[in-house]
Tab-separated table of C-alpha atoms and ligand atoms in Angstrom:
chain	number	residue	atom	x	y	z
A	241	MET	CA	94.846	83.594	63.468
A	242	ALA	CA	95.146	87.344	64.045
A	243	LYS	CA	98.747	88.639	64.187
A	244	THR	CA	98.323	91.232	66.908
A	245	SER	CA	100.682	93.247	69.092
A	246	ILE	CA	100.280	95.015	72.406
A	247	ASN	CA	100.364	98.252	70.407
A	248	ASP	CA	96.864	97.304	69.203
A	249	CYS	CA	95.725	97.435	72.851
A	250	LYS	CA	94.824	100.888	74.127
A	251	VAL	CA	93.114	102.740	76.926
A	252	VAL	CA	89.812	104.004	75.500
A	253	LEU	CA	88.295	107.100	77.118
A	254	LEU	CA	84.549	106.543	77.238
A	255	PRO	CA	81.864	109.223	77.072
A	256	LYS	CA	81.287	110.834	80.463
A	257	ILE	CA	78.234	112.926	81.219
A	258	ASN	CA	79.207	115.105	84.175
A	259	ASP	CA	76.279	115.807	86.437
A	260	PRO	CA	76.070	117.212	89.955
A	261	ARG	CA	73.697	114.311	90.699
A	262	GLY	CA	76.406	111.798	89.748
A	263	ASN	CA	78.324	111.131	86.558
A	264	LEU	CA	77.212	108.757	83.810
A	265	THR	CA	79.230	106.719	81.314
A	266	PHE	CA	77.897	104.562	78.504
A	267	ILE	CA	79.397	102.121	76.007
A	268	GLU	CA	77.939	101.111	72.665
A	269	GLY	CA	79.398	98.100	70.891
A	270	ASN	CA	81.069	98.862	67.527
A	271	ARG	CA	80.967	102.569	68.333
A	272	HIS	CA	83.102	103.207	71.400
A	273	ILE	CA	84.798	99.818	71.182
A	274	PRO	CA	85.678	97.810	68.046
A	275	PHE	CA	83.408	94.824	68.739
A	276	SER	CA	79.827	93.980	69.630
A	277	ILE	CA	79.249	92.973	73.239
A	278	GLN	CA	78.106	89.385	73.776
A	279	ARG	CA	79.053	88.960	77.431
A	280	VAL	CA	79.785	90.931	80.582
A	281	TYR	CA	81.557	89.540	83.637
A	282	TYR	CA	83.186	91.072	86.679
A	283	LEU	CA	85.687	90.273	89.379
A	284	TYR	CA	84.972	91.470	92.901
A	285	ASP	CA	85.784	90.523	96.515
A	286	VAL	CA	89.347	90.020	95.301
A	287	PRO	CA	91.590	89.285	98.310
A	288	GLY	CA	94.740	91.382	98.819
A	289	GLY	CA	97.714	90.122	96.802
A	290	ALA	CA	95.592	87.995	94.448
A	291	GLU	CA	96.362	87.685	90.746
A	292	ARG	CA	93.794	86.954	88.051
A	293	GLY	CA	94.058	86.326	84.347
A	294	GLY	CA	97.127	84.344	83.407
A	295	HIS	CA	95.845	83.384	79.980
A	296	ALA	CA	95.329	84.581	76.407
A	297	HIS	CA	92.349	84.305	74.076
A	298	LYS	CA	92.489	83.119	70.489
A	299	ASP	CA	89.661	85.223	69.058
A	300	LEU	CA	88.117	87.174	71.904
A	301	HIS	CA	88.169	90.982	72.095
A	302	GLN	CA	87.689	92.528	75.517
A	303	LEU	CA	87.392	95.859	77.284
A	304	ILE	CA	88.546	95.889	80.912
A	305	ILE	CA	87.283	98.650	83.216
A	306	ALA	CA	88.002	99.468	86.865
A	307	MET	CA	84.385	100.172	87.871
A	308	SER	CA	85.554	100.879	91.407
A	309	GLY	CA	89.024	101.077	92.962
A	310	SER	CA	92.076	100.193	90.912
A	311	PHE	CA	94.263	97.377	89.607
A	312	ASP	CA	97.008	96.767	87.052
A	313	VAL	CA	96.749	94.803	83.813
A	314	VAL	CA	99.979	93.434	82.352
A	315	LEU	CA	99.715	92.699	78.623
A	316	ASP	CA	102.218	90.523	76.781
A	317	ASP	CA	102.263	89.643	73.072
A	318	GLY	CA	105.126	87.177	73.463
A	319	ALA	CA	107.698	89.809	72.442
A	320	GLU	CA	106.836	92.817	74.577
A	321	LYS	CA	105.108	93.467	77.912
A	322	LYS	CA	103.289	96.582	79.094
A	323	ARG	CA	101.682	97.391	82.466
A	324	PHE	CA	98.515	99.534	82.594
A	325	HIS	CA	97.114	101.005	85.801
A	326	LEU	CA	93.311	101.294	85.636
A	327	ASN	CA	91.517	103.478	88.179
A	328	ARG	CA	88.776	105.387	86.311
A	329	SER	CA	85.286	104.096	85.540
A	330	TYR	CA	85.254	106.084	82.265
A	331	ALA	CA	88.484	104.494	80.919
A	332	GLY	CA	88.635	100.961	79.541
A	333	LEU	CA	91.600	98.941	78.342
A	334	TYR	CA	90.880	97.346	74.969
A	335	VAL	CA	92.611	93.958	74.675
A	336	CYS	CA	92.693	92.360	71.227
A	337	PRO	CA	93.011	88.590	70.567
A	338	MET	CA	96.269	86.675	71.167
A	339	ILE	CA	97.508	88.787	74.079
A	340	TRP	CA	98.549	87.216	77.381
A	341	ARG	CA	97.132	89.162	80.342
A	342	GLU	CA	97.675	89.175	84.070
A	343	ILE	CA	95.745	91.353	86.506
A	344	ASP	CA	97.237	92.234	89.905
A	345	ASN	CA	97.673	95.047	92.439
A	346	PHE	CA	93.915	95.105	93.203
A	347	SER	CA	92.926	97.799	95.686
A	348	SER	CA	90.542	96.698	98.396
A	349	GLY	CA	86.912	96.753	97.263
A	350	SER	CA	87.860	97.080	93.597
A	351	VAL	CA	85.586	95.806	90.849
A	352	CYS	CA	86.963	94.744	87.462
A	353	MET	CA	84.319	94.624	84.754
A	354	VAL	CA	85.040	92.989	81.409
A	355	LEU	CA	83.027	93.373	78.218
A	356	ALA	CA	83.665	90.517	75.819
A	357	SER	CA	82.963	89.927	72.126
A	358	ASN	CA	81.775	86.362	72.609
A	359	ARG	CA	80.253	83.948	75.085
A	360	TYR	CA	82.450	81.915	77.394
A	361	GLU	CA	84.282	79.157	75.509
A	362	GLU	CA	87.105	77.279	77.196
A	363	ASP	CA	88.455	76.317	73.733
A	364	ASP	CA	89.231	79.988	73.101
A	365	TYR	CA	91.814	80.061	75.925
A	366	TYR	CA	95.574	79.513	76.000
A	367	ARG	CA	96.280	78.783	79.650
A	368	ASN	CA	99.882	77.646	79.223
A	369	TYR	CA	102.354	80.516	78.743
A	370	GLU	CA	105.042	78.432	76.954
A	371	GLU	CA	102.450	77.126	74.497
A	372	PHE	CA	101.229	80.694	73.896
A	373	VAL	CA	104.749	82.029	73.263
A	374	ASN	CA	105.546	79.123	70.906
A	375	ILE	CA	102.402	79.697	68.892
A	376	ARG	CA	103.105	83.435	68.717
A	377	SER	CA	106.669	82.952	67.569
A	378	ASN	CA	105.691	80.384	64.913
A	379	SER	CA	102.794	82.357	63.445
B	643	TYD	P1	89.055	82.706	84.160
B	643	TYD	O1	88.727	83.299	82.827
B	643	TYD	O2	90.201	81.778	84.236
B	643	TYD	O3	89.246	83.862	85.245
B	643	TYD	P2	90.283	85.092	85.335
B	643	TYD	O4	90.830	85.326	83.996
B	643	TYD	O5	89.479	86.229	85.818
B	643	TYD	O6	91.324	84.761	86.349
B	643	TYD	O7	87.738	81.993	84.715
B	643	TYD	C1	87.655	81.467	86.026
B	643	TYD	C2	86.572	80.402	86.029
B	643	TYD	O8	85.291	80.964	85.722
B	643	TYD	C3	86.827	79.284	85.009
B	643	TYD	O9	86.467	78.065	85.631
B	643	TYD	C4	85.837	79.570	83.905
B	643	TYD	C5	84.706	80.315	84.581
B	643	TYD	N1	84.092	81.324	83.726
B	643	TYD	C6	82.847	81.112	83.200
B	643	TYD	O10	82.208	80.063	83.433
B	643	TYD	N2	82.289	82.086	82.410
B	643	TYD	C7	82.934	83.233	82.127
B	643	TYD	O11	82.392	84.108	81.394
B	643	TYD	C8	84.251	83.436	82.656
B	643	TYD	C9	85.034	84.684	82.357
B	643	TYD	C10	84.794	82.464	83.450
């Protein structure tokens, strides 16, 4: 199991082609982000005050982008917590494996897009925080 820390998680500034007709951003797996993209999902129509996440992944790498609006991502490696405010469609938060994440403070109409290094597998999740912290402190 990867021994990671929240210091391995970073906001990545993506290429941005400024254009009076509208700006353009692109992402290539293993070039702008340190994994190949196997899945894309997005959260939208999030009601005010809602919280998402509340889990960690064993092996999954992700990039989280505020495609529209804004929200906060709280990362936690079992020892340290850090809150990131995302509000730019050309900035993504890279989240490495074994990091607990919570997403809150969604603005109305916001869209949270996530690029993931693997397909959906429920076995890759820790959904119990105490179990996650125990595994982190014993590894
Ligand atoms: P979950 O990952 O818990 O959502 P979030 O972290 O955004 O709060 O997923 C919510 C539900 O959606 C859960 O039943 C699993 C399902 N799901 C899929 O079927 N495929 C996916 O790619 C994802 C991310 C979730």
